[in-house]
Coordinates of C-alpha atoms and ligand atoms in Angstrom, one line a residue:
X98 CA -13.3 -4.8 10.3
X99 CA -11.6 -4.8 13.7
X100 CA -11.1 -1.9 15.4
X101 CA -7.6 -0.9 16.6
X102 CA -6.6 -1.3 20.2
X103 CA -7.0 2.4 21.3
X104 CA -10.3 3.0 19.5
X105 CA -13.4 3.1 21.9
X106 CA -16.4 0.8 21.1
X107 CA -18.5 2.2 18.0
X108 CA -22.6 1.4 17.6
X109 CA -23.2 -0.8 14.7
X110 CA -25.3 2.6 12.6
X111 CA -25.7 3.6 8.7
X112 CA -23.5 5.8 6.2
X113 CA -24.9 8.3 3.9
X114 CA -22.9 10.0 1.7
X115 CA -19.8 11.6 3.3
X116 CA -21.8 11.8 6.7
X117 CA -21.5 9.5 9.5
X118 CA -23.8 9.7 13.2
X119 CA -20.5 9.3 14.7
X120 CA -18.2 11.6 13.1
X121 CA -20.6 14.2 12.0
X122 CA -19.2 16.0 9.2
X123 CA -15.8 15.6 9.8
X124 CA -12.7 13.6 8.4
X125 CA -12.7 11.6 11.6
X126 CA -12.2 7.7 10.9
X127 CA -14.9 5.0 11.3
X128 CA -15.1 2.1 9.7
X129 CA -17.2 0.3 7.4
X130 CA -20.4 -0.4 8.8
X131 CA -22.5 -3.4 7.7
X132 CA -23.4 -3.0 4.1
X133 CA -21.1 -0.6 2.9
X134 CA -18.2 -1.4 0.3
X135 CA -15.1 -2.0 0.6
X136 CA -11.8 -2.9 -1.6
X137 CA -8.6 -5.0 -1.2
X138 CA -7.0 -0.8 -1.7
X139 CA -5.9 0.2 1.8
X140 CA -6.2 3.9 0.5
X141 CA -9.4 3.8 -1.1
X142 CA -10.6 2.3 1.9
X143 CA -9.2 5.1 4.0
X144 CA -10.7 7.6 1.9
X145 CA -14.3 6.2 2.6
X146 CA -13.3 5.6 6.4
X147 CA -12.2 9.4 6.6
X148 CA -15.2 10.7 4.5
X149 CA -12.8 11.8 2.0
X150 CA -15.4 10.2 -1.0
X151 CA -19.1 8.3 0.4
X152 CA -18.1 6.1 3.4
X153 CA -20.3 3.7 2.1
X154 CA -17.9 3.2 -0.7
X155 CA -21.0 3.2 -2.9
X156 CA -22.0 5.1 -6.4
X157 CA -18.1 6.6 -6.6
X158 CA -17.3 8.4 -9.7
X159 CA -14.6 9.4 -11.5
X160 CA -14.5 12.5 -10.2
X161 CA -15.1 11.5 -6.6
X162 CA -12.0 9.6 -6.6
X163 CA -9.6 12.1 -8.3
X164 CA -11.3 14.8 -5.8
X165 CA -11.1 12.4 -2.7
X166 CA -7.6 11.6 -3.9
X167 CA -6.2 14.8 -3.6
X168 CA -7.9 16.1 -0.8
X169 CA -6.7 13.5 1.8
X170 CA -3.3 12.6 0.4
X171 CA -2.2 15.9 -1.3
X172 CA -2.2 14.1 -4.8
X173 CA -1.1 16.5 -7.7
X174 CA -4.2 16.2 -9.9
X175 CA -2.2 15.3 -12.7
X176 CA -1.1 11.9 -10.4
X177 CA -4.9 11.6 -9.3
X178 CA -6.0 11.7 -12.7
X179 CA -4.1 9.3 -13.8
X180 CA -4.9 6.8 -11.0
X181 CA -8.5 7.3 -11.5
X182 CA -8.8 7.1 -15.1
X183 CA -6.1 4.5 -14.9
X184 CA -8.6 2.6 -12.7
X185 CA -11.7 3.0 -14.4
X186 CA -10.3 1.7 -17.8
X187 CA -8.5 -1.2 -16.2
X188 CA -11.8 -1.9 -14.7
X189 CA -13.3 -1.8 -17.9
X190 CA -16.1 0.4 -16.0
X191 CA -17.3 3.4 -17.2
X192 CA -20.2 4.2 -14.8
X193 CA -20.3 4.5 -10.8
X194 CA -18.2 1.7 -9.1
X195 CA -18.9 0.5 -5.5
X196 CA -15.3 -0.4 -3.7
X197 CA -16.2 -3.9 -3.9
X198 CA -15.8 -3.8 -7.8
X199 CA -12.6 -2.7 -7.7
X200 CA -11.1 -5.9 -6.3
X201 CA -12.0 -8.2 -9.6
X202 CA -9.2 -10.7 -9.4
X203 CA -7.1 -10.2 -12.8
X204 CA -8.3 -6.3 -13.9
X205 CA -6.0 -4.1 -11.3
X206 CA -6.1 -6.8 -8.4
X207 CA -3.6 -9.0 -8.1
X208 CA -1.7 -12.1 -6.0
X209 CA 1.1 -11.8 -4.3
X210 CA -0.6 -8.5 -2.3
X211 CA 1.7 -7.4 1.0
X212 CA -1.2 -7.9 2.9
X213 CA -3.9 -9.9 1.8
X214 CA -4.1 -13.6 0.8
X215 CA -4.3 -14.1 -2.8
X216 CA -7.6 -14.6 -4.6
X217 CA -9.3 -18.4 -4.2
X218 CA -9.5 -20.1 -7.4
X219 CA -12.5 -20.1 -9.0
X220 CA -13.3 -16.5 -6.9
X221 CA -14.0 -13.7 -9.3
X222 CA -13.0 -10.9 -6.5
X223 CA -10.3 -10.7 -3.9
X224 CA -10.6 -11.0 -0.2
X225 CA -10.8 -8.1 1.3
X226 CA -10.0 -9.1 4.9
X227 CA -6.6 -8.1 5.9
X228 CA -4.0 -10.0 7.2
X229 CA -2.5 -9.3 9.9
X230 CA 0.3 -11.9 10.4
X231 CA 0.8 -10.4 6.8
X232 CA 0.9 -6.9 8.3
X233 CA 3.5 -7.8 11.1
X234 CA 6.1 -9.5 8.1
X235 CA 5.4 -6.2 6.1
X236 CA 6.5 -4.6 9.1
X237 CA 9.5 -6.8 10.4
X238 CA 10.9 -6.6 7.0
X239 CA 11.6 -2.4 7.2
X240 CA 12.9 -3.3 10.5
X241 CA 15.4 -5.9 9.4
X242 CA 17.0 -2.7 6.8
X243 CA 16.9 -0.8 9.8
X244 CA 20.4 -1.8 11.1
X245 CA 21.7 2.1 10.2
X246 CA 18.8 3.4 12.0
X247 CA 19.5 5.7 15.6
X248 CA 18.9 2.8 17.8
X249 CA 19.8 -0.3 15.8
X250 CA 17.3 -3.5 14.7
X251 CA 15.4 -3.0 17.9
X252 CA 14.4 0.4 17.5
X253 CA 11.0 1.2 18.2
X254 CA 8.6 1.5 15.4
X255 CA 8.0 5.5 15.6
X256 CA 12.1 5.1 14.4
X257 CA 12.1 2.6 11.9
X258 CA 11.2 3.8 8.9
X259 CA 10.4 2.0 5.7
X260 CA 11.9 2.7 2.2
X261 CA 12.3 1.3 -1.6
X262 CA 14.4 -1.5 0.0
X263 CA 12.5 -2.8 2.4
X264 CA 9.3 -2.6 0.0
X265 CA 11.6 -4.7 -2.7
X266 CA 12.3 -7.4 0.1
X267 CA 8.6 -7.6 1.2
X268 CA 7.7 -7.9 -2.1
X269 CA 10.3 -10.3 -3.1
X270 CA 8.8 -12.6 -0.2
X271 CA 5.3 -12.3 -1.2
X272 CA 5.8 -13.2 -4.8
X273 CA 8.0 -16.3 -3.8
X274 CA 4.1 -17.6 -2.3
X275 CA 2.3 -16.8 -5.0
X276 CA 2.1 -18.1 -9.0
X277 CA 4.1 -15.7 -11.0
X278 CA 2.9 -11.7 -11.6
X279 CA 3.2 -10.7 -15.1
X280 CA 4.4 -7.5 -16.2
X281 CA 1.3 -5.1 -15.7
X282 CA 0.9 -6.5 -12.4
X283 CA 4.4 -6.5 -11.2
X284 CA 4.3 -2.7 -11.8
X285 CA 1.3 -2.3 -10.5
X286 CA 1.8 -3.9 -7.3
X287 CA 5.7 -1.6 -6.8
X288 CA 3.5 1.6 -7.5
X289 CA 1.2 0.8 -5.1
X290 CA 3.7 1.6 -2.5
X291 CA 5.6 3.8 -4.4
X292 CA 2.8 5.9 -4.4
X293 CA 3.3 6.2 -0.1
X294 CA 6.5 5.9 -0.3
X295 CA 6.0 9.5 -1.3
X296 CA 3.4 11.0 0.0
X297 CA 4.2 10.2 3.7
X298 CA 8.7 10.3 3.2
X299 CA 10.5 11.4 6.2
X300 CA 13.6 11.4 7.6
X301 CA 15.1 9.6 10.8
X302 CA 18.8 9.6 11.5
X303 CA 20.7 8.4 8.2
X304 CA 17.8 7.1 7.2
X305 CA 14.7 8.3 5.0
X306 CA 11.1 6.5 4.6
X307 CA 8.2 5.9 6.1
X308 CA 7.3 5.3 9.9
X309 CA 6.5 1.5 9.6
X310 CA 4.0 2.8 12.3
X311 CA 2.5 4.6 9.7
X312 CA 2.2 1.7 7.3
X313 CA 0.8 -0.6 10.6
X314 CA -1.9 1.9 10.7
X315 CA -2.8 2.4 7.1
X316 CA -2.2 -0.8 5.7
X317 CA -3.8 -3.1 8.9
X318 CA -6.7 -0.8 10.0
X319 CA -7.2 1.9 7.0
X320 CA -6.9 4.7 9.0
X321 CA -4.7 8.0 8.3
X322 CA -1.6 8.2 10.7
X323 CA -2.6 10.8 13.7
X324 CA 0.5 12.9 13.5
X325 CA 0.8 13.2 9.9
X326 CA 0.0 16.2 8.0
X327 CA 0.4 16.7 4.4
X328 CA 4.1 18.6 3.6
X329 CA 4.3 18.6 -0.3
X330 CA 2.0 18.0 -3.2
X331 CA 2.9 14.1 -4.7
X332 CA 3.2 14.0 -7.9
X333 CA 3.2 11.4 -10.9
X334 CA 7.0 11.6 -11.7
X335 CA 8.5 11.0 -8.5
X336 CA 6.2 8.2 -8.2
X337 CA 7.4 6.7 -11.3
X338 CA 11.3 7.5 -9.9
X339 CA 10.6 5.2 -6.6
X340 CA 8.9 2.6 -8.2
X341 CA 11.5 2.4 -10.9
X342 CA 14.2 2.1 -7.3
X343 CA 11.8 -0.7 -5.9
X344 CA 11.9 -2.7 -9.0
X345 CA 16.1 -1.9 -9.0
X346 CA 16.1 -3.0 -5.3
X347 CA 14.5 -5.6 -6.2
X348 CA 16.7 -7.1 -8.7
X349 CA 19.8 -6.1 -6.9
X350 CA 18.2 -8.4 -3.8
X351 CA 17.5 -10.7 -5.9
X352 CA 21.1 -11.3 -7.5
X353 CA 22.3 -10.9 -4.1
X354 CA 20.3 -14.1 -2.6
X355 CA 21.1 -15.9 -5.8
X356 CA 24.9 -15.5 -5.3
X357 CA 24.7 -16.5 -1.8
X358 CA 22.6 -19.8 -2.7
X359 CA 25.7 -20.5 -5.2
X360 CA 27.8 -20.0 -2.5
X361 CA 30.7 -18.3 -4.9
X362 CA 33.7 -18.7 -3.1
X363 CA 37.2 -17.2 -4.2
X364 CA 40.4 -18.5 -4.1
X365 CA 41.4 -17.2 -0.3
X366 CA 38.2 -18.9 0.4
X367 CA 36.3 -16.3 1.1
X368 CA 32.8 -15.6 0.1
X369 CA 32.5 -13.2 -3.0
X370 CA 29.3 -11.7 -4.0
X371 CA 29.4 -10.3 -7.5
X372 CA 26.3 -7.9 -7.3
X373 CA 26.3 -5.6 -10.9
X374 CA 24.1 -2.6 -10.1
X375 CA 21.2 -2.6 -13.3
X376 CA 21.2 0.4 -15.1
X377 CA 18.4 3.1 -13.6
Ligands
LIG471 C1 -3.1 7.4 -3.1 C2 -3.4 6.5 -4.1 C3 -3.2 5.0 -3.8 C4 -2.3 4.3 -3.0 C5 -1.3 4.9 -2.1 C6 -2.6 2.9 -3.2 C7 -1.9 1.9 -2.5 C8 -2.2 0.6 -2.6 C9 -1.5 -0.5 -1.9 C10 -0.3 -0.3 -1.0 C11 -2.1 -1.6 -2.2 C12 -1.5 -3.0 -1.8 C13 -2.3 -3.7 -0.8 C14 -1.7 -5.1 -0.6 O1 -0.7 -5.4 -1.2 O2 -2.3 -5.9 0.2 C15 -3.1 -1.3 -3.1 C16 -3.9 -2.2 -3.6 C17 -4.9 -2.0 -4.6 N1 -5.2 -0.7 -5.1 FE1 -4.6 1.0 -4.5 N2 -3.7 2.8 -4.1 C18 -4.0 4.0 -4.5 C19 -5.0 4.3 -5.4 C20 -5.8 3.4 -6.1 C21 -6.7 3.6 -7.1 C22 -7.1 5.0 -7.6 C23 -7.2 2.4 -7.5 C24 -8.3 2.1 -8.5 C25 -9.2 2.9 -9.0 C26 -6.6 1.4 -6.7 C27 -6.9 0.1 -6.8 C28 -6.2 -0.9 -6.0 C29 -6.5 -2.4 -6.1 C30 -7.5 -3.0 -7.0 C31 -5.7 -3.0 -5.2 C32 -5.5 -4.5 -5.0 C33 -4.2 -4.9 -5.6 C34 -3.8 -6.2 -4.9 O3 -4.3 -7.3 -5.4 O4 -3.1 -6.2 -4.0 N3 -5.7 2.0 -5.8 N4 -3.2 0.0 -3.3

């Protein structure tokens, strides 16, 4: 992995357990070192780069990940559970899993991800290498919602936040690219965010969501935003709540581009956009 701009050098060294030479025992980041494990999950990864569960990724039970869960994102256990579990069984694994095994193409993974290029054909797991191009459209496209925002378009990014709309049009573009999601991974892919949606919300202006700065840091270098601090516990039913609004959004922007490419015009010539709101 690259390291961010404003990180000093590290020394290539060795992780054991939730230990690391360079961050002692502390939730500082570092990240992977060569050997250890990683997945295509931005927050599973940033739980091992924290030390939040063994930052070699390796040997993670089920309990490591519901505890690791709640401990750095505030998680209700009741939401961590049912990731973890979720996971496991989707995985079809019911030992210890390494990182790297959660990213088999077709169980939880799957294309069309904001930020990584979908798996290769005939690959078995996903690449793991982000994309940053990827990372900059994730980011331009909560900035081109941001029109309401305290500064306009060109706000900087500490203002422009990211919410259920802007995740619906970045995932609208990235399954244009890819071969069709079906169900399981269509709602998959919406909770993902959904999930951060929540746990980092906050309000700027008229607006509420999440610094895109935020989701620059997390989502292109797996590391926990500096000045965030946990304000609430997350739990499962507000997740479910903004990924049901993502998959709304989603619809609603889809309609919307599919009037405009029938270019519906009324009688005073003007162009009408019929847009019926789906039921919630
Ligand atoms: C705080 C909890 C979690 C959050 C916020 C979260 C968020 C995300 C996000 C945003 C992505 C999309 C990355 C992209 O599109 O490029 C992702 C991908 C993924 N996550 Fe998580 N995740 C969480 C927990 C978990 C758990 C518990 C598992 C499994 C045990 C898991 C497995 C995966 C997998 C396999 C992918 C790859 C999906 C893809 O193909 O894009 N995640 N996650």
């Amino acid at each position: 992995m690259s390291l961010p701009s404003d990180h000093p050098a590290i020394d290539v060294h060795t992780h054991k357990g939730k230990e690391c030479p360079v961050a002692g025992k502390t939730h500082a980041w570092c990240p992977a070192q060569p050997g250890d494990s990683r997945s295509p999950c931005p927050a599973l990864n940033t739980l091992a780069n924290h030390g939040y569960i063994a930052r070699d990724g390796k040997k993670l039970g089920l309990f490591d990940l519901v505890s690791g869960l709640k401990a750095c994102y505030n998680l209700s256990t009741p939401l961590a559970v049912f990731l973890s579990i979720g996971g496991f069984v989707l995985l079809r694994r019911f030992s210890k899993l390494n990182l790297h095994d959660i990213g088999r193409h077709g169980r939880i993974e799957h294309d069309a991800s904001l930020v990584h290029r979908d798996t290769p054909s005939g690959e078995q797991y996903a690449p793991i290498d982000i994309n940053h191009e990827l990372v900059e459209e994730l980011v331009a496209d909560a900035k081109t919602g941001d029109e309401d925002g305290p500064e306009g378009p060109e706000a900087g990014d500490q203002r422009s936040l990211m919410d259920a709309s802007d995740v619906a049009r970045a995932r609208i573009r990235r399954e244009k690219d890819s071969p069709p999601l079906d169900a399981v991974h269509a709602e998959i892919a919406r909770g993902e965010m959904a999930i951060i949606l929540g746990v980092w919300e906050t309000k700027a202006g008229k607006k509420t969501g999440v610094p895109t700065e935020w989701i620059r840091e997390w989502i292109g270098h797996e590391r926990l935003p500096k000045d965030w601090a946990p304000t609430h516990v997350q739990g499962l039913k507000d997740v479910v709540k903004r990924a049901k609004s993502i998959r709304v959004e989603m619809d609603e922007q889809r309609l919307a581009e599919k009037a405009e490419k029938a270019d519906v015009v009324d009688e005073a010539g003007q162009v009408e956009l019929v847009v019926e709101k789906p039921k919630l």
